[in-house]
Tab-separated table of C-alpha atoms in Angstrom:
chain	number	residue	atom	x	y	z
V	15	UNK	CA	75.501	106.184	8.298
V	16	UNK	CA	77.873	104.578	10.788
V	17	UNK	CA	81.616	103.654	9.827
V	18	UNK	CA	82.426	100.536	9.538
V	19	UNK	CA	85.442	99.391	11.691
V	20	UNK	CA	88.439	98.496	9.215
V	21	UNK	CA	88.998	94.539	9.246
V	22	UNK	CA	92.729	93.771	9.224
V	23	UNK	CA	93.304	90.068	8.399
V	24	UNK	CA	95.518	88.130	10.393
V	25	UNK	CA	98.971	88.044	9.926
V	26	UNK	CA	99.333	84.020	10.616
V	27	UNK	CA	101.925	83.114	8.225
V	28	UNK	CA	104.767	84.164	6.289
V	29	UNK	CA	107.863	82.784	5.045
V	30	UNK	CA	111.542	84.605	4.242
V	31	UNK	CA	114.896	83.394	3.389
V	32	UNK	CA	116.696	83.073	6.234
V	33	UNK	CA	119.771	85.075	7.075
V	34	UNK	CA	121.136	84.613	9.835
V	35	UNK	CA	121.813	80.486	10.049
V	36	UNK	CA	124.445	79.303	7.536
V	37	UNK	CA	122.010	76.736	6.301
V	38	UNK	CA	119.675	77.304	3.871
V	39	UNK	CA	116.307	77.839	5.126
V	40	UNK	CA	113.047	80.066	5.594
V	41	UNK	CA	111.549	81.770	8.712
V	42	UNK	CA	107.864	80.770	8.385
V	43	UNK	CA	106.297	82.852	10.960
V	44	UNK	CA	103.391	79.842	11.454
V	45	UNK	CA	106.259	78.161	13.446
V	46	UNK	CA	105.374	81.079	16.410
V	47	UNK	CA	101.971	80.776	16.599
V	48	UNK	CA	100.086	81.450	19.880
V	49	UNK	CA	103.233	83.536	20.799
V	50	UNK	CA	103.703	87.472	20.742
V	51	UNK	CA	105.354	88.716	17.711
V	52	UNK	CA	107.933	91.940	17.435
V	53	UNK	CA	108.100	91.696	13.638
V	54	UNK	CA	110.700	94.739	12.825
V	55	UNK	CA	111.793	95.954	9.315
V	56	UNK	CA	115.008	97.390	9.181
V	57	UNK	CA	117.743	97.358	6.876
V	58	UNK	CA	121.163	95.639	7.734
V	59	UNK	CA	123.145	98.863	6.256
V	60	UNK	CA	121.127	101.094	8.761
V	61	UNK	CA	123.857	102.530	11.227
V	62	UNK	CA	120.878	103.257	13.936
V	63	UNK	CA	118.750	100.040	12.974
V	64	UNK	CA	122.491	97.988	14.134
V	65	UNK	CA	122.757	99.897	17.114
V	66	UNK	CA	119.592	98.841	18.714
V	67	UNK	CA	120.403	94.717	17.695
V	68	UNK	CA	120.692	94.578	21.595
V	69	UNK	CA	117.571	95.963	22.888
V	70	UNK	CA	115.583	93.173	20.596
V	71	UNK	CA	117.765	90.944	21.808
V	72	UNK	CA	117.434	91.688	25.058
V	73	UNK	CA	113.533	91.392	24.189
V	74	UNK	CA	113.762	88.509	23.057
V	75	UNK	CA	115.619	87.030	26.170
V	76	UNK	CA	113.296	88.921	28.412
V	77	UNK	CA	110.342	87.634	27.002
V	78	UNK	CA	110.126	84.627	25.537
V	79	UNK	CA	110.088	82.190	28.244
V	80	UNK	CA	106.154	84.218	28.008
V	81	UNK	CA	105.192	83.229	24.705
V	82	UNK	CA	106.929	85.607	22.533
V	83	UNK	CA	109.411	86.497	19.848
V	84	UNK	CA	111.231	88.768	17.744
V	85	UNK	CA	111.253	88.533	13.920
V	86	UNK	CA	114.001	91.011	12.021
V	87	UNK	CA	112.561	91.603	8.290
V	88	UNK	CA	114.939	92.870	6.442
V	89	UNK	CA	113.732	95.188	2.990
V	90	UNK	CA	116.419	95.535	0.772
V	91	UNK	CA	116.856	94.960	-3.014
V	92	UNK	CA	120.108	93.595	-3.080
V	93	UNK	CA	120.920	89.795	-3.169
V	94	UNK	CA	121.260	87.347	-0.111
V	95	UNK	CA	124.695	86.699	-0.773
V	96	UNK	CA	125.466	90.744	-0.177
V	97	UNK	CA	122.952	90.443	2.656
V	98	UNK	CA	123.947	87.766	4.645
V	99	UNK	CA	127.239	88.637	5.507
V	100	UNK	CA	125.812	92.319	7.228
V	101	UNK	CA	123.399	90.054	9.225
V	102	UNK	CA	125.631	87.631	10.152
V	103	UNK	CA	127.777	90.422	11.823
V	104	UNK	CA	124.743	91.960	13.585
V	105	UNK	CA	124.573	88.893	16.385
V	106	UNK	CA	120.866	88.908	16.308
V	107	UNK	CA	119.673	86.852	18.818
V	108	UNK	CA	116.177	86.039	16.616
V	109	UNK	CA	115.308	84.574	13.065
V	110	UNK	CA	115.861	87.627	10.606
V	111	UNK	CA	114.657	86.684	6.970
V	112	UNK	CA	115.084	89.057	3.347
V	113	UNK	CA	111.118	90.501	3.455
V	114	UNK	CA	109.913	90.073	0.173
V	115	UNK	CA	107.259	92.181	-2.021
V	116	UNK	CA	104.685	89.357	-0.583
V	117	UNK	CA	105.512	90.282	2.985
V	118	UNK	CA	105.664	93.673	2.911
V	119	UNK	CA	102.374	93.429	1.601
V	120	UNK	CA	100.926	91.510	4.146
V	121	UNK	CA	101.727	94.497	6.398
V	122	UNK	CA	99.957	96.815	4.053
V	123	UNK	CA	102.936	97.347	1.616
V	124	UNK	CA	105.198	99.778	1.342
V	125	UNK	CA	103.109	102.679	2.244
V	126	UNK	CA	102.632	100.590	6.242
V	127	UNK	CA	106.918	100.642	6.385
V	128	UNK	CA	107.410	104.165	6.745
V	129	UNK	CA	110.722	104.370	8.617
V	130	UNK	CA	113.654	102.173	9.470
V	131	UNK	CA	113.317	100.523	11.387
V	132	UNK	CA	109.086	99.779	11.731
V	133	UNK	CA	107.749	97.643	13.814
V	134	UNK	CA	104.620	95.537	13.963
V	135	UNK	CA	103.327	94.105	17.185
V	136	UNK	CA	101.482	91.138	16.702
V	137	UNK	CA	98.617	89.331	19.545
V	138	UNK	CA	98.864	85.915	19.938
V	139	UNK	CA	96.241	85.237	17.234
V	140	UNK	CA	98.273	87.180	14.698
V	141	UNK	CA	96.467	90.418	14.436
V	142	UNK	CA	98.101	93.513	14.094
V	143	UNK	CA	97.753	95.275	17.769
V	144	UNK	CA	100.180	98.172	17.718
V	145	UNK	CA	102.745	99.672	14.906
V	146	UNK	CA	105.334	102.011	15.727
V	147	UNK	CA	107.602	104.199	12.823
V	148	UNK	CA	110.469	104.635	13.495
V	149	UNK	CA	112.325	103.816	16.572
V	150	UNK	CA	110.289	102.972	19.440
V	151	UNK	CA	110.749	103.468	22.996
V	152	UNK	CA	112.276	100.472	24.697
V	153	UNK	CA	109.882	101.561	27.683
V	154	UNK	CA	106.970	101.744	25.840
V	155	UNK	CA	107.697	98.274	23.559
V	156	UNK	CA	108.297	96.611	26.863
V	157	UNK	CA	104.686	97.958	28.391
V	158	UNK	CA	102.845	96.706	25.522
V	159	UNK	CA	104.378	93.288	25.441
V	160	UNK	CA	103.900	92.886	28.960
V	161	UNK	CA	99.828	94.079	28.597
V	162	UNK	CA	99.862	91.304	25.474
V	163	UNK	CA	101.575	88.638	27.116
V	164	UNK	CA	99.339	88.794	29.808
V	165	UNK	CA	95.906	88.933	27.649
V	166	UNK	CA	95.478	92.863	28.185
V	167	UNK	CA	94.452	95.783	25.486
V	168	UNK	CA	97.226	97.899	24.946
V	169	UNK	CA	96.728	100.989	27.179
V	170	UNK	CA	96.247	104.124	25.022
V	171	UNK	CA	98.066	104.740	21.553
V	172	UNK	CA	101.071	102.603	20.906
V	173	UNK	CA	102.767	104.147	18.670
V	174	UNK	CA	99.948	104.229	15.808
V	175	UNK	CA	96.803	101.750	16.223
V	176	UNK	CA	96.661	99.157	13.761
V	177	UNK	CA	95.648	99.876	10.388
């Protein structure tokens, strides 16, 4: 019997509180679509997750005069209020929102988040087209987003296909 190919539903739309403006607010992803997505979970506590803030910022400037964006997910079980004040002090240049049980699902739960940080990359129609665990080369984010932007398949393993 053949296999059937695994059918991953779109990712079109989520919403998170939002953490970095100081009014309140959600990040609903919806607002981005036809665009690129970095969607990256990561913890504002994480030591290394900080110290890459300014290669996905400089993503984000880089790119999204193309039709993309980053989208900083943090999963932690502490409150906003403790949470806000870390993010706030990370100068992220893109919406970051608290990733609730209902988001993390929509990745595939908490099995799909392996590392800190992980990151999803989505197509323009919201699929899942690449995930990477842990951090992932700047070289090799910047490749696929440039094959995505411009319509292409990613060339070769990115990382880890999508589920």
């Amino acid at each position: 019997a053949a296999e059937e190919a695994l059918v991953v539903p779109p990712v079109n739309d989520f919403e998170m509180h939002n953490l970095v403006s100081e009014f309140p607010g959600t990040v609903r992803t919806a607002k981005f679509a036809g665009k690129v997505q970095l969607i990256v979970f990561f913890r504002s506590d994480d030591p290394a997750s900080r110290g890459v803030i300014a290669d996905w910022n400089g993503l984000q400037k880089d790119f999204a005069a193309r039709g993309f964006t980053v989208v900083g997910a943090i999963v932690d079980d502490r409150h906003d209020d403790l949470i806000a004040p870390e993010v706030a002090a990370l100068g992220a240049e893109f919406p970051v929102g608290h990733a609730d049980a209902a988001v993390v699902a929509a990745f595939g739960g908490p099995p799909a988040i392996r590392a800190i940080p992980t990151y999803f990359l989505l197509d323009r129609d919201g699929r899942i087209a690449a995930s990477y665990a842990g951090f992932a080369p700047l070289a090799r984010l910047r490749e696929d987003l440039d094959r995505l932007l411009d319509g292409l398949p990613l060339a070769g393993p990115a990382g880890e296909a999508a589920p």
